[in-house]
PDB file of C-alpha atoms in Angstrom:
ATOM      1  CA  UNK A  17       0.000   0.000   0.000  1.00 59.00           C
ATOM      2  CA  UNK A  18       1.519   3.176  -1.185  1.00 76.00           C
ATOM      3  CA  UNK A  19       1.752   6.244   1.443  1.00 87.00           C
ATOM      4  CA  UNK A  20      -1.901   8.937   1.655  1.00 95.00           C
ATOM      5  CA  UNK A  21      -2.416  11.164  -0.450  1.00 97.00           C
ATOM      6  CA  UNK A  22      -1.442  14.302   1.110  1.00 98.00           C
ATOM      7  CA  UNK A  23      -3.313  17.622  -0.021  1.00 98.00           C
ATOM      8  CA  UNK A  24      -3.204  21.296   1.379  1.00 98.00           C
ATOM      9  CA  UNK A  25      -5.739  23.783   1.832  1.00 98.00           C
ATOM     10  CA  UNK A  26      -4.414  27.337   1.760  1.00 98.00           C
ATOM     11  CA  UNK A  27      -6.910  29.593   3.680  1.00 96.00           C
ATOM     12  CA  UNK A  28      -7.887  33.269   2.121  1.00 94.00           C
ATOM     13  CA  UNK A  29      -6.855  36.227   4.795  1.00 89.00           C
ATOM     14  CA  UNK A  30      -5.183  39.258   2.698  1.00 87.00           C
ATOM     15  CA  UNK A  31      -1.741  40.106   3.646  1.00 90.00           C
ATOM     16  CA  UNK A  32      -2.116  37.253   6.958  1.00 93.00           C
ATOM     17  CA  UNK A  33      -1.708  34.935   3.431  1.00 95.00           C
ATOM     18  CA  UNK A  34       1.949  35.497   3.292  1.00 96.00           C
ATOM     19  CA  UNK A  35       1.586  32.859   6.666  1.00 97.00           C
ATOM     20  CA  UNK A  36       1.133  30.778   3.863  1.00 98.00           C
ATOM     21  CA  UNK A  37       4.676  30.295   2.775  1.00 98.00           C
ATOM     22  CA  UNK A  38       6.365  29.842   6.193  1.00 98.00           C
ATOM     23  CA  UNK A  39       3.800  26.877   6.072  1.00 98.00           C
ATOM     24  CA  UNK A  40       5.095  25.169   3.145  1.00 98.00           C
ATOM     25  CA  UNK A  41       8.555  25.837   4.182  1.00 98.00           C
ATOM     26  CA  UNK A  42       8.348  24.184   7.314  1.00 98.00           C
ATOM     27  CA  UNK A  43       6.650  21.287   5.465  1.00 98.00           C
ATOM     28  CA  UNK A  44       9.788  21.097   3.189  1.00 97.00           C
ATOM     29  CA  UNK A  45      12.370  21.452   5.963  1.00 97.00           C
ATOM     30  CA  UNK A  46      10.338  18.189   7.611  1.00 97.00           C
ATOM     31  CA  UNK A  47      10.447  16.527   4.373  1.00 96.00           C
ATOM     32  CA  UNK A  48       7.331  16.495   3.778  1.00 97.00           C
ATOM     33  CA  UNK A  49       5.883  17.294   0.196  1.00 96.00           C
ATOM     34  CA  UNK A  50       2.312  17.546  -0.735  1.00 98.00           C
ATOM     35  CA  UNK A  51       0.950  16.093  -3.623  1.00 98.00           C
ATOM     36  CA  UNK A  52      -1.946  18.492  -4.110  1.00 98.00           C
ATOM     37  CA  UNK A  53      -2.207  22.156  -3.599  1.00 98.00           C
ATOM     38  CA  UNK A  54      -6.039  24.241  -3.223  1.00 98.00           C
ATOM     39  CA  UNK A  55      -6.346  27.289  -2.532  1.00 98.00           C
ATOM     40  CA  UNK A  56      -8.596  30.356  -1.897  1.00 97.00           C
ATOM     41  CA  UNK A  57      -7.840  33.900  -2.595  1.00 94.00           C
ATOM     42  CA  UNK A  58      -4.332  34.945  -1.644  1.00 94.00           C
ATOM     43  CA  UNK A  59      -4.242  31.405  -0.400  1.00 97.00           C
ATOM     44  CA  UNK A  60      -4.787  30.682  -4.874  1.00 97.00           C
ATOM     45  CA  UNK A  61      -2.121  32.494  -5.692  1.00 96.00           C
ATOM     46  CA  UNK A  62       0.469  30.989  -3.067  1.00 97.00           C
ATOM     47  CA  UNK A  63      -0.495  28.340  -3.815  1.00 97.00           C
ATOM     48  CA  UNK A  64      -0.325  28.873  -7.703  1.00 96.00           C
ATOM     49  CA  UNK A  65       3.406  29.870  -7.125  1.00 96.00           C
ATOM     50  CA  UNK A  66       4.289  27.438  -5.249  1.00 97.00           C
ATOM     51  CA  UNK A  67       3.232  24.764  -7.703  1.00 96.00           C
ATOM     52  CA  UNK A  68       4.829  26.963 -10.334  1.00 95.00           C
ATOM     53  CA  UNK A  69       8.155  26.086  -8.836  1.00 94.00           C
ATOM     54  CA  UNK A  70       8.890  29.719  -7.954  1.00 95.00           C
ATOM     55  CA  UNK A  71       8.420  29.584  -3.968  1.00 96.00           C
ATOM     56  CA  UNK A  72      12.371  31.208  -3.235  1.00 96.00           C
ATOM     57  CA  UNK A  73      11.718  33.734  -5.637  1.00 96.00           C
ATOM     58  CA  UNK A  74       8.054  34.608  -3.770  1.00 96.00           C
ATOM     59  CA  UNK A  75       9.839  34.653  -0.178  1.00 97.00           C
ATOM     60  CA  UNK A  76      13.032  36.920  -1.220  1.00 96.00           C
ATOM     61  CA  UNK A  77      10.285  39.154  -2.809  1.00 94.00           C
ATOM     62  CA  UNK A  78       7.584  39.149   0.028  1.00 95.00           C
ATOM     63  CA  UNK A  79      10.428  39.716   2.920  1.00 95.00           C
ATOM     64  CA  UNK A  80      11.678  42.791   0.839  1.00 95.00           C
ATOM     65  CA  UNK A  81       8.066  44.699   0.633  1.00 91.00           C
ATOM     66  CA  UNK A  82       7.850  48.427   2.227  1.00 91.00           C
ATOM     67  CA  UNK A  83       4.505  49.739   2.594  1.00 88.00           C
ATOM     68  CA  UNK A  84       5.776  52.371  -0.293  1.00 87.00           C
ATOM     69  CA  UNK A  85       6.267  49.191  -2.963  1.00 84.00           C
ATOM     70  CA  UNK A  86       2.659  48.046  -1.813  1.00 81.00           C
ATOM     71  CA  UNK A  87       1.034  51.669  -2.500  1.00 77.00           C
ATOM     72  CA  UNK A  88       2.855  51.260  -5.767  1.00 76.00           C
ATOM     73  CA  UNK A  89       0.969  48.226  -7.054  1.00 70.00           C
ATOM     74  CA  UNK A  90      -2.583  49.626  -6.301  1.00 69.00           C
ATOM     75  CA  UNK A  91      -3.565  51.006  -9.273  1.00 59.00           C
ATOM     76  CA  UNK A  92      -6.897  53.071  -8.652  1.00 61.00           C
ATOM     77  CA  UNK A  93      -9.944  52.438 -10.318  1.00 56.00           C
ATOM     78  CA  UNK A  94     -13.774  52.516  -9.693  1.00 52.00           C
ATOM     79  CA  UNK A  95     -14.945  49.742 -12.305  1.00 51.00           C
ATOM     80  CA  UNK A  96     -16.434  47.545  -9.871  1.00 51.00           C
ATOM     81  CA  UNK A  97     -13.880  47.723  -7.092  1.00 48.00           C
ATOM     82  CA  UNK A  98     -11.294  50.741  -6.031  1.00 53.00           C
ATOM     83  CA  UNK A  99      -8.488  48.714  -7.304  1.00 60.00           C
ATOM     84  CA  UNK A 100      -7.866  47.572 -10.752  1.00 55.00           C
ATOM     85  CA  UNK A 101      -4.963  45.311 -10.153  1.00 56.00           C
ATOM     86  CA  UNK A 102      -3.863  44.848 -13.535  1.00 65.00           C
ATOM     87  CA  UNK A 103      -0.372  46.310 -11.999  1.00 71.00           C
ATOM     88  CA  UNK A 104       0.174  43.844  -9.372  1.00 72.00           C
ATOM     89  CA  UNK A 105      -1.365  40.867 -11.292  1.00 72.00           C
ATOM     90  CA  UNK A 106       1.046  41.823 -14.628  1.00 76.00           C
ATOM     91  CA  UNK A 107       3.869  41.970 -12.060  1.00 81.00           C
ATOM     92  CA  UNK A 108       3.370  38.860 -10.484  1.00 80.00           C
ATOM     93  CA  UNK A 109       2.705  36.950 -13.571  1.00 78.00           C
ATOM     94  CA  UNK A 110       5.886  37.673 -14.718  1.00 80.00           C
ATOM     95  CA  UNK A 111       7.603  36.349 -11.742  1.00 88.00           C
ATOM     96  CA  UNK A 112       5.961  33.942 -10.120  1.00 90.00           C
ATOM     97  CA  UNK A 113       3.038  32.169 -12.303  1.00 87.00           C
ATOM     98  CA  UNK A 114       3.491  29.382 -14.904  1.00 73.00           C
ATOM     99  CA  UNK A 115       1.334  29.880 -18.110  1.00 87.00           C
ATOM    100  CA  UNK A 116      -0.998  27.516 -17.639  1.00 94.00           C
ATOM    101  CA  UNK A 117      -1.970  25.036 -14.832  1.00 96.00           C
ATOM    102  CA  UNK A 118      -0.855  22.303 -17.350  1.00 93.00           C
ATOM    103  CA  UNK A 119       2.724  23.386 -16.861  1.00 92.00           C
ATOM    104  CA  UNK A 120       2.623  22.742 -12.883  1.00 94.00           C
ATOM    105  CA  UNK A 121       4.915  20.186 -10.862  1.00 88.00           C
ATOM    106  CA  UNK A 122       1.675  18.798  -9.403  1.00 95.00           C
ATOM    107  CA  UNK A 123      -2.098  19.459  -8.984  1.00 97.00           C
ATOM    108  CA  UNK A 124      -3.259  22.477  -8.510  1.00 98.00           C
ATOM    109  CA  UNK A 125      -6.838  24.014  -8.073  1.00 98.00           C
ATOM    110  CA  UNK A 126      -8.593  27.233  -6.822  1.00 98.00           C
ATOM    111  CA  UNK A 127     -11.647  28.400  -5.224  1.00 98.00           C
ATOM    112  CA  UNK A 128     -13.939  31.359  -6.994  1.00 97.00           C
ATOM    113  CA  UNK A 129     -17.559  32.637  -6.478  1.00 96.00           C
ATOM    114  CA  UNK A 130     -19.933  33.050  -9.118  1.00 97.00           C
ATOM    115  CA  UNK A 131     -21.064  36.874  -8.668  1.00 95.00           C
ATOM    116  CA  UNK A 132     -24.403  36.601 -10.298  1.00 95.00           C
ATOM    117  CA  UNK A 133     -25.484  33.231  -8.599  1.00 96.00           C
ATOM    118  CA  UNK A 134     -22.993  33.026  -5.714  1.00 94.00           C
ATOM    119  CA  UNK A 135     -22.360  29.063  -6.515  1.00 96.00           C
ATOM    120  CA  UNK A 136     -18.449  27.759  -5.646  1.00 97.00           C
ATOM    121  CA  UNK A 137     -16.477  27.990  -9.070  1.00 97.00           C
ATOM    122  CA  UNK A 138     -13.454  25.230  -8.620  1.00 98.00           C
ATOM    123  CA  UNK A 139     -11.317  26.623 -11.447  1.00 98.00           C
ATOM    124  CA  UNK A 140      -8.448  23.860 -11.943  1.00 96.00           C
ATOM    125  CA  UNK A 141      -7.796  24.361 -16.108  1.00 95.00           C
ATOM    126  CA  UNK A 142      -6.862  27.130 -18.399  1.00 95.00           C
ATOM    127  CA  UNK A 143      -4.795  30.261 -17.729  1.00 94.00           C
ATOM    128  CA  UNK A 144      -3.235  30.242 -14.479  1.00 94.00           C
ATOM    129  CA  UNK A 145      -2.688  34.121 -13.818  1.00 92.00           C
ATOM    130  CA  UNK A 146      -6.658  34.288 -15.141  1.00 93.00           C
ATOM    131  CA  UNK A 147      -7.662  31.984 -11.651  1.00 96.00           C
ATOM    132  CA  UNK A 148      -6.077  33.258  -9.339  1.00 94.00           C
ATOM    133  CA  UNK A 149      -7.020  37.046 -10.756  1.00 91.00           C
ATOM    134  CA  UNK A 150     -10.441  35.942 -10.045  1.00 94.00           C
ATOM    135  CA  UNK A 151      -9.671  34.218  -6.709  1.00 96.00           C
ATOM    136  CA  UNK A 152      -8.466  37.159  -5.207  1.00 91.00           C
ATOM    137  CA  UNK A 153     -11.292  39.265  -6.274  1.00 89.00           C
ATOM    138  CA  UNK A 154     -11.623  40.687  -3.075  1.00 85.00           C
ATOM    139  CA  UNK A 155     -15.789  42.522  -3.357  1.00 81.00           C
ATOM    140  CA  UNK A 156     -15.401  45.841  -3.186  1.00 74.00           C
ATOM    141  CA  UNK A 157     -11.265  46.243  -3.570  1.00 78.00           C
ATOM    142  CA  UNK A 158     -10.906  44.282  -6.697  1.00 81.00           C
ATOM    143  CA  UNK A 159     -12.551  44.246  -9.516  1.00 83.00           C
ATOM    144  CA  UNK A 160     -14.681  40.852 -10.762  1.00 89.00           C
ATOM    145  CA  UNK A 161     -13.090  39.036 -13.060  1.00 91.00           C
ATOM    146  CA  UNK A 162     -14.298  37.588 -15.908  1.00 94.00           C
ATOM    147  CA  UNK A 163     -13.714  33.707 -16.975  1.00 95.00           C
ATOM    148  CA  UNK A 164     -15.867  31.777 -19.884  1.00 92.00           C
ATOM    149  CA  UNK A 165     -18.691  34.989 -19.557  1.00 92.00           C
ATOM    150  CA  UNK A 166     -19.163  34.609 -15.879  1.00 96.00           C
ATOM    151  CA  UNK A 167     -18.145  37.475 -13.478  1.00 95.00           C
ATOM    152  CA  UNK A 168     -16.006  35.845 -10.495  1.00 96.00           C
ATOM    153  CA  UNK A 169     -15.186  37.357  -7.706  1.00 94.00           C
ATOM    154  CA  UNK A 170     -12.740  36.261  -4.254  1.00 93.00           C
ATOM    155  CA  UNK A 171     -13.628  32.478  -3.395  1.00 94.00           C
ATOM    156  CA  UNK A 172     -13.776  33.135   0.106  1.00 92.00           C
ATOM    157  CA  UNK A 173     -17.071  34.601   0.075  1.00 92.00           C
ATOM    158  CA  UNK A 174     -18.229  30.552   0.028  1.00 94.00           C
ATOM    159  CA  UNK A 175     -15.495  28.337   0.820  1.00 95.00           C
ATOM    160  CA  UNK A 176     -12.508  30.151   2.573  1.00 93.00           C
ATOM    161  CA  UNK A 177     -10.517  27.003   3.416  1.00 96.00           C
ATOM    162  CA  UNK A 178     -11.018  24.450   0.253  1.00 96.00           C
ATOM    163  CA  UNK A 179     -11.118  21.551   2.367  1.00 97.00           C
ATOM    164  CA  UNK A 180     -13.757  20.155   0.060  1.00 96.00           C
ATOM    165  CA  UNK A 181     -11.852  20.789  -3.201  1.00 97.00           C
ATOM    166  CA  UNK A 182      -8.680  18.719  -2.090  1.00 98.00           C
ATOM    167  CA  UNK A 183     -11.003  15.897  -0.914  1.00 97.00           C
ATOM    168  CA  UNK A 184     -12.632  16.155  -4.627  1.00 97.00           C
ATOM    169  CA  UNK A 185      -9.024  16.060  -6.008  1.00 97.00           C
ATOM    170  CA  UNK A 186      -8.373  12.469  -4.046  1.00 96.00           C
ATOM    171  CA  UNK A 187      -6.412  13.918  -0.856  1.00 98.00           C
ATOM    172  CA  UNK A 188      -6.645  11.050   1.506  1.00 97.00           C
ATOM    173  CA  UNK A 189      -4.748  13.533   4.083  1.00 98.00           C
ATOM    174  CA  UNK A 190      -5.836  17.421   4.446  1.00 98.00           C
ATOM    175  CA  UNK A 191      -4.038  19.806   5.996  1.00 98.00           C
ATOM    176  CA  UNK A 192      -5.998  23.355   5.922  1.00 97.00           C
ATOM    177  CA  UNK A 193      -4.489  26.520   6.767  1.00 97.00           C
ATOM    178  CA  UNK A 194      -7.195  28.580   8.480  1.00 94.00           C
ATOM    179  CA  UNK A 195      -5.500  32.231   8.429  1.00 91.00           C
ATOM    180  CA  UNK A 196      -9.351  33.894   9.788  1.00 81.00           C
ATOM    181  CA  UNK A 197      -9.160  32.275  13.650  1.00 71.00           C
ATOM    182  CA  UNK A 198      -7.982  35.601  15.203  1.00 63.00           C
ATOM    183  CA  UNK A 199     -10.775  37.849  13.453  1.00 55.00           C
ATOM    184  CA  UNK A 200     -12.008  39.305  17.206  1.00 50.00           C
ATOM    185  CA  UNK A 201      -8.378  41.162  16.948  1.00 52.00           C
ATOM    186  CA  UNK A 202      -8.793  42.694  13.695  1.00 54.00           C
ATOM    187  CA  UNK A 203      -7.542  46.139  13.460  1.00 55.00           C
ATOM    188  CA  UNK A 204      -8.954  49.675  12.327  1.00 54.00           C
ATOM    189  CA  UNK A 205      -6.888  52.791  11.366  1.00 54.00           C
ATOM    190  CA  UNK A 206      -7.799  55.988  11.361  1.00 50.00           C
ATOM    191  CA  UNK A 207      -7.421  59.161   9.729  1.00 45.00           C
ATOM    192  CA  UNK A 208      -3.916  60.498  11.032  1.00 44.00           C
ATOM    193  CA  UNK A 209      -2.907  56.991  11.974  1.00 45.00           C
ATOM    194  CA  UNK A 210      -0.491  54.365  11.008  1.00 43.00           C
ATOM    195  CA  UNK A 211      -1.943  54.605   7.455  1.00 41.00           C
ATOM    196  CA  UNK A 212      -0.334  58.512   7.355  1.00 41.00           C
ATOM    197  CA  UNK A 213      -0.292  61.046   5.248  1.00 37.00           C
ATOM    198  CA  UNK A 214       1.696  58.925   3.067  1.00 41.00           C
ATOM    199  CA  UNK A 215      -1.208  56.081   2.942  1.00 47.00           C
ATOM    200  CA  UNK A 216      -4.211  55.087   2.118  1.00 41.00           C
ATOM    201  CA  UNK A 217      -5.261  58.539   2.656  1.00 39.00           C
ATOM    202  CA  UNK A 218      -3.004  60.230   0.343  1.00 45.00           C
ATOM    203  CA  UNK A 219      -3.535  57.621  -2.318  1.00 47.00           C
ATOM    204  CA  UNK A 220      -7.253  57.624  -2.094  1.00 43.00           C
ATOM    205  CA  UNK A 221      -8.127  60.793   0.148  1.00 42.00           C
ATOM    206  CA  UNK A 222     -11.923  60.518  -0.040  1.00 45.00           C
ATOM    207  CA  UNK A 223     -11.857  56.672   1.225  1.00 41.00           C
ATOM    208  CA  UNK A 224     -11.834  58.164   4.600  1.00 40.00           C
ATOM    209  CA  UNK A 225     -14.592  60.000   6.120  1.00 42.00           C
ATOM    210  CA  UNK A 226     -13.089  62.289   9.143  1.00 43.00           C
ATOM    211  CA  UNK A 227     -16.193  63.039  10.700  1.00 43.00           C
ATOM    212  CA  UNK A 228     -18.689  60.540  10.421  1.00 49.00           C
ATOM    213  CA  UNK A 229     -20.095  60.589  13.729  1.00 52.00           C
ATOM    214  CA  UNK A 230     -20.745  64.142  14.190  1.00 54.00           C
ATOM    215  CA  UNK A 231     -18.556  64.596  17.342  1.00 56.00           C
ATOM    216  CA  UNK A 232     -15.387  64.811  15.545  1.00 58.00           C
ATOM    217  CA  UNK A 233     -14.735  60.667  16.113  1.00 61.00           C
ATOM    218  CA  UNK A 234     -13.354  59.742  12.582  1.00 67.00           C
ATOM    219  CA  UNK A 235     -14.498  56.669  10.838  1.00 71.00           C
ATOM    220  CA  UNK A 236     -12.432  53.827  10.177  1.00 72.00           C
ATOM    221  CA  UNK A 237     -11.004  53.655   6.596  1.00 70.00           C
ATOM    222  CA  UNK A 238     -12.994  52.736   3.881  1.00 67.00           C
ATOM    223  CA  UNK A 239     -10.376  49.432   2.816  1.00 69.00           C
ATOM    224  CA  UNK A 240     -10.576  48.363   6.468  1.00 72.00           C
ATOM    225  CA  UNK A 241     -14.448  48.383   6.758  1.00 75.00           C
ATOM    226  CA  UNK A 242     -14.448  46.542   3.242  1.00 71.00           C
ATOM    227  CA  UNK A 243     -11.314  43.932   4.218  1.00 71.00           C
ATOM    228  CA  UNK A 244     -12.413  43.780   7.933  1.00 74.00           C
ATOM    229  CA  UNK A 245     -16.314  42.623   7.478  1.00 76.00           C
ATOM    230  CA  UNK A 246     -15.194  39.990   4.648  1.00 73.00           C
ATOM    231  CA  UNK A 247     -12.735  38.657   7.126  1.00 74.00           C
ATOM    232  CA  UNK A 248     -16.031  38.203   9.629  1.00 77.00           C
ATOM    233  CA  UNK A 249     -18.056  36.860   6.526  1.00 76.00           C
ATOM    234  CA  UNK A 250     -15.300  34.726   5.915  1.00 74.00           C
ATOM    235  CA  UNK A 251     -13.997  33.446   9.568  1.00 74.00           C
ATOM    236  CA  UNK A 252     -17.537  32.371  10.591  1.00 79.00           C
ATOM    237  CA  UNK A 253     -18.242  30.675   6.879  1.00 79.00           C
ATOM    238  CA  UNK A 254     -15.079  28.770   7.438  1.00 77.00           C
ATOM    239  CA  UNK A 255     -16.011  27.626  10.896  1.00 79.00           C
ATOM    240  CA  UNK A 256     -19.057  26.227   9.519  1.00 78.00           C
ATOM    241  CA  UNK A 257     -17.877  24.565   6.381  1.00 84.00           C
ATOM    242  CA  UNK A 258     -15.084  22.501   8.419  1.00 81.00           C
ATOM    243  CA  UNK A 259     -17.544  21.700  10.931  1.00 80.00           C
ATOM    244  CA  UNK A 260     -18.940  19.351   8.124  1.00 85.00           C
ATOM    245  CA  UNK A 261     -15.911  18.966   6.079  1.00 88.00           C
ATOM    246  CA  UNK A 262     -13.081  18.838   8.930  1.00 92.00           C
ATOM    247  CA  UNK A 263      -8.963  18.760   8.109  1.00 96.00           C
ATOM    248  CA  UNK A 264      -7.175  16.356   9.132  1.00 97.00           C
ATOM    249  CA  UNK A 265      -4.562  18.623  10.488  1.00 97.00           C
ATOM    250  CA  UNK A 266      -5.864  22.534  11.368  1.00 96.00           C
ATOM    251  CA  UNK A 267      -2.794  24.746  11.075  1.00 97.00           C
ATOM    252  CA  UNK A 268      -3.809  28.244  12.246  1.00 94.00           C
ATOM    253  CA  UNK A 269      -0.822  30.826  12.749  1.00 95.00           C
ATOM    254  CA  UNK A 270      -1.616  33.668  15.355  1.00 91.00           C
ATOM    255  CA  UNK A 271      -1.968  36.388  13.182  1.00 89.00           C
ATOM    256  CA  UNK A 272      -4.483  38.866  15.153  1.00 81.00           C
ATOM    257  CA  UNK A 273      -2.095  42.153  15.661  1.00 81.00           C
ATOM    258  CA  UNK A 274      -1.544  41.793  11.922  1.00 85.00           C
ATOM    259  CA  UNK A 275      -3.871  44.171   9.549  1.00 79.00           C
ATOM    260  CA  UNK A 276      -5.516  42.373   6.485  1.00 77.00           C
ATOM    261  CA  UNK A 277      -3.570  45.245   4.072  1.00 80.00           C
ATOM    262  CA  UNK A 278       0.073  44.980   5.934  1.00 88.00           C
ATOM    263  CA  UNK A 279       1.411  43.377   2.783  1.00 89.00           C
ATOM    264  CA  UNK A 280       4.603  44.705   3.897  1.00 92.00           C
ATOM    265  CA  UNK A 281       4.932  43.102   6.860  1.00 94.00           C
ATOM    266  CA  UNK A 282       5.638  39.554   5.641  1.00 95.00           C
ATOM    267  CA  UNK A 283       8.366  38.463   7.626  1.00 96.00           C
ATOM    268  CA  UNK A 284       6.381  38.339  10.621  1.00 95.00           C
ATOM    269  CA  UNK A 285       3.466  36.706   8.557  1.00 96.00           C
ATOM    270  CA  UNK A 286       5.658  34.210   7.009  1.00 97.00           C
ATOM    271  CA  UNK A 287       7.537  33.606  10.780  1.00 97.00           C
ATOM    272  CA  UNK A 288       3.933  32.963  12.383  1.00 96.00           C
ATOM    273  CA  UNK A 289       2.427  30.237   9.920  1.00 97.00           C
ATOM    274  CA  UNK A 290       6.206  28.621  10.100  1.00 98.00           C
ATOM    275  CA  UNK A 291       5.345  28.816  13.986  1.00 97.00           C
ATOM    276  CA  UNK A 292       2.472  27.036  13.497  1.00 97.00           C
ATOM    277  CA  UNK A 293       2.658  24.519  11.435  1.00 98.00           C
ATOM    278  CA  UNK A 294       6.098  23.188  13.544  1.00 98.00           C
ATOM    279  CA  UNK A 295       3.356  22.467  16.685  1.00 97.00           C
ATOM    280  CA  UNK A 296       1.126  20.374  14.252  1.00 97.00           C
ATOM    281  CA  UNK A 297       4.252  18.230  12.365  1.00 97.00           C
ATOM    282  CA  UNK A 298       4.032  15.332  15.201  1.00 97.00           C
ATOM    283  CA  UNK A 299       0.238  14.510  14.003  1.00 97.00           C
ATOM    284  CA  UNK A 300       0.863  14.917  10.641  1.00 97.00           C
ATOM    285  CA  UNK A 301       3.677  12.854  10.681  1.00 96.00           C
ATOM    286  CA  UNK A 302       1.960  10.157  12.508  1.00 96.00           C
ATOM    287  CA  UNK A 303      -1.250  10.328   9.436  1.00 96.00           C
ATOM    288  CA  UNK A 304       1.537   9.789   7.040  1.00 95.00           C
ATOM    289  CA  UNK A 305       2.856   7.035   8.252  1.00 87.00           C
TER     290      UNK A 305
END
C-alpha cells in the first residue's frame, strides 16, 4: 500500500496569506511534500506559485516589501472595485506564475464565487494568472473578473478554506491553513494613523470619512471596513464549512495584531504560519505514516 495522499488547503486572509509560505517551508524542511495544492484567494495564488516552482523567488520578494512598494501596485480604479490590479497581477505573472496550470509540478486548483449566482467555481484548467485574478477578487477592492462569460469574484465569500476541493481532487490527508481564527483582533486605522499622510489617505483621500459621527470621532477607513467585514463573513463561513468537512490537520498561525492590508509586513506573517505549522508536524507525521 503506497503512502496517503497528502493535499493542502491554503486559507484566504489578505496580507495574513503570506503565513502561507512559512507553512510550506516548514513542510519542506520536515520533508514532507504535498501532492496536491487548493487554494482560496491569496491562499490561490500561493499556492499557484508554489506549484509553479517559484516559492524562493516569492519569499526573497515578500520579505523585501515596504509599505511604499505596496502603495505602488494599487492602481486606482472605480470599475467595480477601487483597485484595478492589472499592476500587481502583470507583475506577479511575470515572476511567479506558470502559463498555464498544465505546466505545474503537481495538482493544482482554486476556489472562486460566481457573482451573479454566488455558486463555488473550482477553477483547476486554463490560464493560471486568469484563476487566481479571479480568486483574489476581493468585493469591493478588486474588480470581478471575468472567466468563460461569468463574473467571479474572491472564493472566500463561500469556501474560505477548500477543504472540500482537495477531498474532490483524491487527498486522503488534508491539511488546511485557516489564516481567519484571530478575526475578534482585527484592526482599524484611522485618519492620522499608522496609514499617514503617506497612505491610504493620500492615495485615495476621499476613502476616509473624518467626521462621520458628528462629534469629531473619525471613521475607520474605507479598505478596512471593506477587508475587515469579509474577514467576519469569511472566519464564521469557514467555521461552519469545516464543521462538516473537517482537516485532518488545522494549522492556524496567530496572526491577530496583523492588519488584512500589511502586505509589507511579511516576515512576521511568514515567521507565524512557520510557527504554526512546527506544533502540528508530530500529528501529521503520525497520518503519514
Amino acid at each position: 500500500m503506497g503512502s496517503p495522499r497528502l493535499g493542502i488547503a491554503l486559507g484566504s486572509g489578505s496580507a495574513r496569506g503570506w503565513a502561507h509560505i512559512g507553512v510550506l517551508r516548514a513542510l519542506q524542511h520536515a520533508g514532507i511534500e504535498p501532492d496536491l495544492v487548493c487554494g482560496t484567494s491569496i491562499g490561490a495564488f500561493v499556492g499557484a506559485a508554489f506549484t509553479s516552482g517559484k516559492l524562493d523567488e516569492l519569499e526573497d520578494w515578500v520579505a523585501s516589501l515596504t509599505r511604499r512598494d505596496v502603495l505602488g501596485f494599487f492602481d486606482v480604479g472605480l470599475g467595480g472595485g477601487l483597485i484595478k490590479g492589472d499592476r500587481l497581477l502583470n507583475f506577479v505573472a511575470q515572476r511567479f506564475l506558470a502559463g498555464d496550470f498544465a505546466d505545474l509540478d503537481r495538482p493544482f486548483a482554486c476556489v472562486a464565487t460566481d457573482l451573479a449566482n454566488g455558486r463555488e467555481v473550482w477553477l483547476k484548467e486554463g490560464g493560471l494568472i486568469s484563476a487566481v485574478r479571479a480568486s483574489i477578487a476581493l468585493p469591493g477592492l478588486f474588480a470581478p473578473h471575468q472567466i468563460g462569460g461569468r463574473f467571479l469574484v474572491d472564493g472566500g465569500l463561500v469556501n474560505p478554506v477548500p477543504v472540500s476541493l482537495c477531498r474532490a481532487l483524491d487527498a486522503d490527508v488534508v491539511v488546511a491553513v485557516d489564516l481567519g481564527m484571530d478575526t475578534i483582533n482585527l484592526r482599524l486605522r484611522k485618519p492620522g494613523g499608522e496609514a499617514g499622510a503617506q497612505g491610504w489617505r493620500h492615495k485615495v483621500g476621499r476613502w476616509l470619512v473624518r467626521n462621520g459621527n458628528g462629534d469629531g470621532t473619525p471613521r475607520p477607513a474605507l479598505t478596512d471596513v471593506v477587508t475587515n467585514s469579509v474577514a467576519i463573513m469569511q472566519g464564521r463561513i469557514s467555521r461552519s464549512r469545516m464543521a462538516g468537512e473537517p482537516a485532518d490537520v488545522l494549522v492556524a498561525p496567530r496572526l491577530g495584531q496583523m492588519g488584512l492590508l500589511d502586505y509589507q509586513r511579511g516576515v512576521d506573517a511568514i515567521t507565524a504560519g512557520r510557527k504554526a505549522t512546527e506544533h502540528m508536524l508530530p500529528l501529521l507525521h503520525s497520518l503519514l505514516e
